[in-house]
Coordinates of C-alpha atoms in Angstrom, one line a residue:
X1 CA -105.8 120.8 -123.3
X2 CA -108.0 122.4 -120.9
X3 CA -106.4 122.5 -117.7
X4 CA -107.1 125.0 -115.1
X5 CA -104.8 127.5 -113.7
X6 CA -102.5 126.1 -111.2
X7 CA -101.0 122.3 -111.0
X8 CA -102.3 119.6 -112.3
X9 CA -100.7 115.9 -112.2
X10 CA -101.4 112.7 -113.5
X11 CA -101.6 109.6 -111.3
X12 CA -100.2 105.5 -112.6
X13 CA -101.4 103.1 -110.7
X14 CA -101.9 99.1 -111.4
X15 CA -104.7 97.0 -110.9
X16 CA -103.4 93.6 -108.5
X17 CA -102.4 91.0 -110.7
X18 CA -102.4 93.1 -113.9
X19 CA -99.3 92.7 -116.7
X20 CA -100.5 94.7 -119.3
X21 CA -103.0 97.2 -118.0
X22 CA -102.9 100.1 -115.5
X23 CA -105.4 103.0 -114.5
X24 CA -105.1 106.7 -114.6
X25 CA -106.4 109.6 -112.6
X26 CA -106.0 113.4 -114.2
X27 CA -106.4 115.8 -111.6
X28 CA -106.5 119.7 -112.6
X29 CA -107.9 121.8 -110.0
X30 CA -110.7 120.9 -108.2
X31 CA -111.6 118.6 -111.8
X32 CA -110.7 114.5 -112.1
X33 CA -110.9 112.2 -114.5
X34 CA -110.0 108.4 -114.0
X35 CA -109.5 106.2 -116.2
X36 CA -109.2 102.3 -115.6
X37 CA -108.1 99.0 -117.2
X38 CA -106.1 101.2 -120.1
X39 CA -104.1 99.4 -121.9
X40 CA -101.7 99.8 -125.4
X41 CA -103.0 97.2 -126.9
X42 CA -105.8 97.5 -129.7
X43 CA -108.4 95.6 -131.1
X44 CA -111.7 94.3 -130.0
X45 CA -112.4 94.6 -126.2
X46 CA -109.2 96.3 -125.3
X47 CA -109.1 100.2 -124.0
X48 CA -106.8 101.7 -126.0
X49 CA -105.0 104.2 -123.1
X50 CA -104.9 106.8 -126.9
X51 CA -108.3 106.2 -128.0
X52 CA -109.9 105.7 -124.5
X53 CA -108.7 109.2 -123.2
X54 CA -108.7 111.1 -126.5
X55 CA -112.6 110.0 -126.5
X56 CA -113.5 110.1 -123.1
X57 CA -111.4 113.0 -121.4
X58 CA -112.4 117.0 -121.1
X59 CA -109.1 118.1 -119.8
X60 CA -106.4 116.9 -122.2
X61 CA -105.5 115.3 -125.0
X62 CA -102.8 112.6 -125.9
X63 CA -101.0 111.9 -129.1
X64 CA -98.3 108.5 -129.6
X65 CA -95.2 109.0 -130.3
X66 CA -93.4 106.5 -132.8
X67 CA -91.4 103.8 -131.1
X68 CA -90.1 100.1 -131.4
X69 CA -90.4 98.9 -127.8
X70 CA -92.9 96.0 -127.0
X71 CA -96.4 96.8 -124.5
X72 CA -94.1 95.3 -121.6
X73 CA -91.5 98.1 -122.0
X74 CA -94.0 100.7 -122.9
X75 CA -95.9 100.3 -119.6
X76 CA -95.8 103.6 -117.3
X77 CA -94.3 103.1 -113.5
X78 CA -96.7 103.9 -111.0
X79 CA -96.6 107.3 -109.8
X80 CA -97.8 110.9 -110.0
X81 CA -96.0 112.9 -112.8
X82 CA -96.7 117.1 -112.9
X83 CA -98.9 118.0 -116.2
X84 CA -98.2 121.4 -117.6
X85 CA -100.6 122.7 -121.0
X86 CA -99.3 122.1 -124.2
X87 CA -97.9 125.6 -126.0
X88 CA -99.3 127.0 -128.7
X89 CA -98.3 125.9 -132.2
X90 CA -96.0 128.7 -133.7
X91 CA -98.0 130.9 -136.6
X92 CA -96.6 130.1 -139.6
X93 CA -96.6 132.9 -142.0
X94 CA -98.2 131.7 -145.4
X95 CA -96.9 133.8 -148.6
X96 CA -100.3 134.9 -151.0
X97 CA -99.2 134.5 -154.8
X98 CA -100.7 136.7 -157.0
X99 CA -102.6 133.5 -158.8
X100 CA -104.2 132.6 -155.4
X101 CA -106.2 135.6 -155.5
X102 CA -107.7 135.2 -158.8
X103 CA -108.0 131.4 -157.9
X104 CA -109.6 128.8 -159.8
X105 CA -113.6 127.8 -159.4
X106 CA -112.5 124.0 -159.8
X107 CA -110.5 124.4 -156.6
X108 CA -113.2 127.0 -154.7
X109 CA -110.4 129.2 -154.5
X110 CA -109.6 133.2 -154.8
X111 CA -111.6 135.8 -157.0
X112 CA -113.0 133.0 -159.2
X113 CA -114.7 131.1 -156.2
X114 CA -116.7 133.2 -155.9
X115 CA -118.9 132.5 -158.5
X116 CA -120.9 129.9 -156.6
X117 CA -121.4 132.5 -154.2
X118 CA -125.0 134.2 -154.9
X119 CA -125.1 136.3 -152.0
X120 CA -122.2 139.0 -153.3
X121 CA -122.9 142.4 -154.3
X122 CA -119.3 143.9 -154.3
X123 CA -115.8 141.9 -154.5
X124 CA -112.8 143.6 -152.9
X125 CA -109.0 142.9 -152.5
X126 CA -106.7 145.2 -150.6
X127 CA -104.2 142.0 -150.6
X128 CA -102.9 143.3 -153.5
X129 CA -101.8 146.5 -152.1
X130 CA -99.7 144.1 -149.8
X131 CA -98.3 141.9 -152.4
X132 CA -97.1 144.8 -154.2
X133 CA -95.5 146.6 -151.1
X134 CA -94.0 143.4 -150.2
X135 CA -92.2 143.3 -154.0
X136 CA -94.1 139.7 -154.6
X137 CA -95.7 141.8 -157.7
X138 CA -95.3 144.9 -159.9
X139 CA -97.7 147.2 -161.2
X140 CA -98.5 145.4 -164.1
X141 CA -99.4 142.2 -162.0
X142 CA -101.7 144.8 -159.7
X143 CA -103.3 145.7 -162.9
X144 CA -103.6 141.9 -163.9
X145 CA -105.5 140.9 -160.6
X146 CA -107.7 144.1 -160.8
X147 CA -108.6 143.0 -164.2
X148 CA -109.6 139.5 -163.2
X149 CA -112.0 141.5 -160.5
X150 CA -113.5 143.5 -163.0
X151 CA -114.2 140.3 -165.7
X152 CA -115.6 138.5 -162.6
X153 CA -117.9 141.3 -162.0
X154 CA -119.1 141.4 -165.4
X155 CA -119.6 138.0 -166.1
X156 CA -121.7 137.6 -162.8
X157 CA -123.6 140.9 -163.9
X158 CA -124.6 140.8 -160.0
X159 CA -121.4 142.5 -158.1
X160 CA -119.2 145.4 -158.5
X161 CA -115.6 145.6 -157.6
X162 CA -114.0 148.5 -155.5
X163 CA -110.9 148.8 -156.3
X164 CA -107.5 150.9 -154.6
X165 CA -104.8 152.9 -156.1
X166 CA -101.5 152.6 -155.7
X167 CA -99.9 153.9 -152.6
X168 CA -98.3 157.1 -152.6
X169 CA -99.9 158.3 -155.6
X170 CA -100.5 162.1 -156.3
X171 CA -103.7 163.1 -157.8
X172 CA -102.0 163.5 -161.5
X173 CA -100.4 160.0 -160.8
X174 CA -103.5 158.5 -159.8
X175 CA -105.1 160.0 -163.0
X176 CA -102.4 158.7 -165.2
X177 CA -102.5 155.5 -163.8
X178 CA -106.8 155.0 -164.2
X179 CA -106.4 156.6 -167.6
X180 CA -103.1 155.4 -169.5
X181 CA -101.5 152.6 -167.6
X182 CA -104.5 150.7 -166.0
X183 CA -107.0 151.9 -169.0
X184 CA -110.1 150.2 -167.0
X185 CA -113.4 151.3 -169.0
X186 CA -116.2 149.4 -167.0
X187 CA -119.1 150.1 -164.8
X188 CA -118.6 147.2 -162.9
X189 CA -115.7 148.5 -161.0
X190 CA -115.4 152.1 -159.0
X191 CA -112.1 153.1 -157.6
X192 CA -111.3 155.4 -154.7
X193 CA -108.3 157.8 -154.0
X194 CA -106.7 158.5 -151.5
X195 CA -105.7 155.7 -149.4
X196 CA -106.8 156.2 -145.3
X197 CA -104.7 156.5 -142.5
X198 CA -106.2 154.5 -139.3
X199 CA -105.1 153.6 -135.8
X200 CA -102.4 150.4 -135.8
X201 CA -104.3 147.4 -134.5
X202 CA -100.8 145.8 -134.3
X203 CA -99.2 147.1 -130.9
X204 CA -96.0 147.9 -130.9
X205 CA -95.6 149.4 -134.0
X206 CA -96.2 153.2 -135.0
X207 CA -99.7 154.6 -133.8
X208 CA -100.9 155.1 -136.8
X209 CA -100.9 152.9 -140.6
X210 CA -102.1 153.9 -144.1
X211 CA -104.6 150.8 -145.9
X212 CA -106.3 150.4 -148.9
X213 CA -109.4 152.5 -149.0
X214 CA -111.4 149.9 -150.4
X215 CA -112.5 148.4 -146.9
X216 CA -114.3 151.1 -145.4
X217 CA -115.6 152.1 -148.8
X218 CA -117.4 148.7 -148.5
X219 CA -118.8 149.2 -145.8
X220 CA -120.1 152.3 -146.5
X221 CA -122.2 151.2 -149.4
X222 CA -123.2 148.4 -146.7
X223 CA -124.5 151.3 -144.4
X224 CA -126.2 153.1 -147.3
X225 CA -127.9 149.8 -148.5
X226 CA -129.3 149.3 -145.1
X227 CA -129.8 153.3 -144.0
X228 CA -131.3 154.3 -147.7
X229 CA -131.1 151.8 -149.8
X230 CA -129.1 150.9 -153.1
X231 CA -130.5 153.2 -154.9
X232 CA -128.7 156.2 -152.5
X233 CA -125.8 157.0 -154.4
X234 CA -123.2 155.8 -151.4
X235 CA -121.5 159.1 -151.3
X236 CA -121.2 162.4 -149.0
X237 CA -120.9 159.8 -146.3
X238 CA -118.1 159.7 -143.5
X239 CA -115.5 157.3 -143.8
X240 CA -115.8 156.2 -140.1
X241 CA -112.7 154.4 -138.5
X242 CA -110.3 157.2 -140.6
X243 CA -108.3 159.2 -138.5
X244 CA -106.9 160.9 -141.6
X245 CA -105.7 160.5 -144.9
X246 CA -102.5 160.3 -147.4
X247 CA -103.1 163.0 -150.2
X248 CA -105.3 166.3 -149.2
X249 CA -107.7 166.3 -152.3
X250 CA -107.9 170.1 -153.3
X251 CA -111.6 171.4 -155.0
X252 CA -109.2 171.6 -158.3
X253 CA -107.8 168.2 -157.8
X254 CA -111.6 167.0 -157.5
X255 CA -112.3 168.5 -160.7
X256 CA -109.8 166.5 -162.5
X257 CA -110.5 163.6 -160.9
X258 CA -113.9 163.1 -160.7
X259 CA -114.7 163.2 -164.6
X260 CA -112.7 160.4 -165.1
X261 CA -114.2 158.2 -162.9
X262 CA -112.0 158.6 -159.0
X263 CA -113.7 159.0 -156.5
X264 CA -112.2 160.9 -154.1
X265 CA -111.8 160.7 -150.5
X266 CA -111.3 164.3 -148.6
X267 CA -111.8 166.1 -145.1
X268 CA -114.0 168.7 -144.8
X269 CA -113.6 170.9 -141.9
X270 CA -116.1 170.6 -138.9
X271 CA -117.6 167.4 -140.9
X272 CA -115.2 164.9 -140.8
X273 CA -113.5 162.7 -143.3
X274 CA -116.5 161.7 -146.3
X275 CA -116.4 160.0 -149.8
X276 CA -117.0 162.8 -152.6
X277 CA -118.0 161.2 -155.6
X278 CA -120.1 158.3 -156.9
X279 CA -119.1 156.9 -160.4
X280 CA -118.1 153.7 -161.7
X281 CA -115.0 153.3 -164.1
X282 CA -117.6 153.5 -167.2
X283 CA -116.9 155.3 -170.1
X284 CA -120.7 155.3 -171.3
X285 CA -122.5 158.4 -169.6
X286 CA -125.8 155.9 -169.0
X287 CA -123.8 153.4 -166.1
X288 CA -121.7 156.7 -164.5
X289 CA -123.1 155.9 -161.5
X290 CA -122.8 153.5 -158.5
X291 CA -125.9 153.2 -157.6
X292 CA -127.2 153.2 -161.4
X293 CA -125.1 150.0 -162.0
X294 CA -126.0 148.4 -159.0
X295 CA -129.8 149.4 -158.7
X296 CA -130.0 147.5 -161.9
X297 CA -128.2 144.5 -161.0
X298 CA -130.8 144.7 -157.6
X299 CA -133.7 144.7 -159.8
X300 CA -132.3 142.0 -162.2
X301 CA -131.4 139.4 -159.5
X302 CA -134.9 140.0 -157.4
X303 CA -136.9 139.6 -160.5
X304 CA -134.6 136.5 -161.3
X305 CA -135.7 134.8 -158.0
X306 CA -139.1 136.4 -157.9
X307 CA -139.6 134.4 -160.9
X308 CA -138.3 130.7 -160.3
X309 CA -142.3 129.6 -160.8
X310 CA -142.2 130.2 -164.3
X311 CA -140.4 127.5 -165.3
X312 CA -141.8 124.6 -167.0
X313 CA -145.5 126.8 -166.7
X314 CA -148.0 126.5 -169.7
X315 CA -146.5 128.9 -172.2
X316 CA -149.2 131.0 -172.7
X317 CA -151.4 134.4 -172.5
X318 CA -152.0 133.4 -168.4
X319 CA -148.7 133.0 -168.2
X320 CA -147.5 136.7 -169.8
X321 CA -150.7 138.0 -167.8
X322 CA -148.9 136.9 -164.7
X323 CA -145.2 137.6 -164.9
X324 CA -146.2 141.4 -165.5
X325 CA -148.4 141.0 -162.7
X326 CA -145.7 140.1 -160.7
X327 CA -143.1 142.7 -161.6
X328 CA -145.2 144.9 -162.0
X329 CA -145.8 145.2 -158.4
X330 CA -142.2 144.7 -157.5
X331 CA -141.3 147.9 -159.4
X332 CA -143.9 149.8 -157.9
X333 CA -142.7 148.8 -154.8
X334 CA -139.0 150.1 -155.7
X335 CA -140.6 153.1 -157.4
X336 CA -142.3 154.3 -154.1
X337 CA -138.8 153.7 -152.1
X338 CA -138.1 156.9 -154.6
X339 CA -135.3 154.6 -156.5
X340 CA -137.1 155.5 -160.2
X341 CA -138.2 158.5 -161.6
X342 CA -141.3 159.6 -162.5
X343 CA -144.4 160.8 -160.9
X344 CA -146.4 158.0 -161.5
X345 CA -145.5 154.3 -162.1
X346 CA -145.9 154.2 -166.0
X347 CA -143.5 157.3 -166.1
X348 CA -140.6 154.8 -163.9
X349 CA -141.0 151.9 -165.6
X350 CA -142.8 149.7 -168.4
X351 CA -143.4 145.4 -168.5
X352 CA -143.8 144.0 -171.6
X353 CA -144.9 140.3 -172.3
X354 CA -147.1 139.6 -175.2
X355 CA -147.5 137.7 -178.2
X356 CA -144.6 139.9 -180.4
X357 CA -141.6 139.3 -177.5
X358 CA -142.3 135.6 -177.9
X359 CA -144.2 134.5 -181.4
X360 CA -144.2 131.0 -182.0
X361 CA -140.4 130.3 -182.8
X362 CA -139.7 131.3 -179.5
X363 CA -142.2 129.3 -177.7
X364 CA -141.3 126.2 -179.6
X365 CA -137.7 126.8 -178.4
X366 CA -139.2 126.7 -174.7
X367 CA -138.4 130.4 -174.0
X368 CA -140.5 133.3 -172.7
X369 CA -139.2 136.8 -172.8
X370 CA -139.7 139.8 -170.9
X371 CA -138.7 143.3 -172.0
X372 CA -138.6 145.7 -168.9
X373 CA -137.5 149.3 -168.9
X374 CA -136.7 151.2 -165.5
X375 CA -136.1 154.9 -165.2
X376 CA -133.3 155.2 -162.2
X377 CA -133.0 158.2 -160.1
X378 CA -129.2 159.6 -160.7
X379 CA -127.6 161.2 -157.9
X380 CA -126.9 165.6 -157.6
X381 CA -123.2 166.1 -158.1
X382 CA -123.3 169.4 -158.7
X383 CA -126.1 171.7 -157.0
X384 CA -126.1 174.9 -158.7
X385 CA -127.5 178.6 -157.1
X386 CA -127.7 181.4 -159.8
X387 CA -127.8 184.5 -158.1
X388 CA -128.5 188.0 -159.4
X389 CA -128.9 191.1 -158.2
X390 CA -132.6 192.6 -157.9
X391 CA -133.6 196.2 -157.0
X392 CA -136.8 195.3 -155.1
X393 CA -140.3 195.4 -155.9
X394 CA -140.5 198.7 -157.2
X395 CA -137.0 199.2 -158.6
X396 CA -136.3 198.9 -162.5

């Protein structure tokens, strides 16, 4: 409904020498609505008093209720009856199954839905965390779901997922569970430790609630994609939103932790709460990196679209001439945002399209090929000072 504070009413009346009809008026407010000639008949010509005001009215709607009595005995006695707004339907909790968030793609549904979504860059799920503090699974079904994340990521080569530790972990329980239980080896997934305390949006409750890290560590790599760009390792950024967090990380602890792959989350004094580390769950030193993994899965997809005209174009010399045209200059582009290395362009990247990448076995089989090398720009964990001691200019 849409009735206005205060009363409202509704007003029977009957036309003279009417059986089976009768008119309404809604008044809420200083709003009417009248309605005339209704009837409970249907068919051809008749105004249905249910589809008449369900179509026509602005204030409320109306809804029949199951019944065996004729039209004669339905009919409404004159009068003016008080309307009060319908309440709210009760919230019914729905319980998340563990297979519901790795879905199906027949079905649109869970992890695995989002494969016909080409817009993602990073897939996250702190509804696991929930599942498992609510019992519904154990760690080996956390590790299960995580794992379907991770394939996803790697078989859309486009997306990385951020993954979250189990709550209450210490730093040499996190490490045991990232290297021995959950064994993840992938640089399409990066996982962040501690978890973050933030103020309870729930009132009522305590002031204050630990969540999953995983949200705010998406939307930091959102800020650093917009602020720098992907190429900006998304790290020595504040965590804003955190109040605080659920394991002090200790320069030791990071020192563990960061070779194999956690990043941690600490607070600094007089800077806040920030990420502290960068690195994917790879074990191969060349995809360490966050924004190694996912400058390359930028480049890859723009080139991909960037390229949509070559299809079904005269397989040819023009043709090779003008795909390296084309990336070409989007490289150069991404080389002067400072995301490759190299002082000039042919020290950042190389295009190769030529009569050996595609002899004439390849063409026959419709296919051009494209070999493209790109020199990223890794990020400075460590930045080291040596310092010695010097007697001056004239000292010895």
């Amino acid at each position: 409904t849409a009735l206005e504070e205060g009363e409202a009413s509704i007003e029977v009346s009957k036309p003279e020498g009417a059986e089976d009809t009768f008119n309404i008026k809604i008044t809420s407010g200083s709003k009417e609505e009248t309605f005339e000639n209704l009837t409970f008949k249907k068919g051809r010509g008749a105004r249905n008093v249910i589809d008449t005001i369900n179509k026509e009215s602005k204030l409320v709607k109306v809804a029949e209720k199951e019944s065996t009595l004729s039209i004669a005995e339905k009919m409404p006695a004159p009068g003016t009856y008080p309307l009060a707004a319908a309440a709210p339907a009760a919230l019914v909790p729905q319980e998340i199954r563990p297979d519901a968030l790795i879905g199906d793609v027949t079905a649109r549904s869970g992890v695995s839905g989002l494969q016909l979504c080409d817009d993602v860059t990073m897939v996250i799920c702190p509804d696991i965390m929930a599942l498992y503090q609510a019992g519904k699974i154990d760690r080996e079904g956390v590790k299960i779901i995580q794992t379907a994340m991770i394939d996803h990521c790697r078989n859309m080569k486009d997306r990385v997922a951020i993954l979250d530790p189990l709550p209450g972990m210490s730093p040499q329980e996190v490490k045991d569970w990232r290297m021995n239980e959950a064994g993840y080896d992938s640089s399409y997934a990066a996982l962040y430790y501690p978890w973050v305390k933030v103020a309870n949006p729930i009132p009522g409750g305590d002031p204050s609630v630990y969540v999953p890290p995983s949200g705010h560590m998406a939307g930091i790599w959102a800020r650093t994609d917009s602020t720098r760009g992907v190429h900006k390792a998304p790290a020595n950024e504040i965590v804003q939103g955190a109040i605080g967090i659920e394991k002090a990380i200790t320069r030791s602890e990071q020192d563990i932790l960061n070779p194999v792959g956690i990043n941690c989350i600490r607070t600094f004094p007089g800077r806040g709460i920030r990420v502290w580390g960068a690195r994917t769950l790879a074990s191969d030193a060349s995809w360490r990196y966050i924004n190694v993994r996912r400058l390359f899965n930028f480049v890859e997809k723009s080139i991909e679209n960037g390229t949509q005209w070559v299809v079904f174009e005269p397989n040819d010399r023009d043709l090779w001439s003008k795909i390296r045209r084309d990336i070409t200059a989007f490289l150069k582009r991404v080389w002067m945002d400072g995301a490759l290395f190299g002082a000039t362009p042919d020290e950042a990247f190389y295009v190769k399209c030529d009569t050996e990448l595609n002899p004439v076995e390849i063409r026959d089989a419709g296919q051009v090929i494209t070999e493209i090398g790109i020199c990223p720009v890794k990020p400075a964990e460590f930045v080291i000072f040596r310092i010695s001691q010097w007697a001056g200019p004239g000292g010895k």
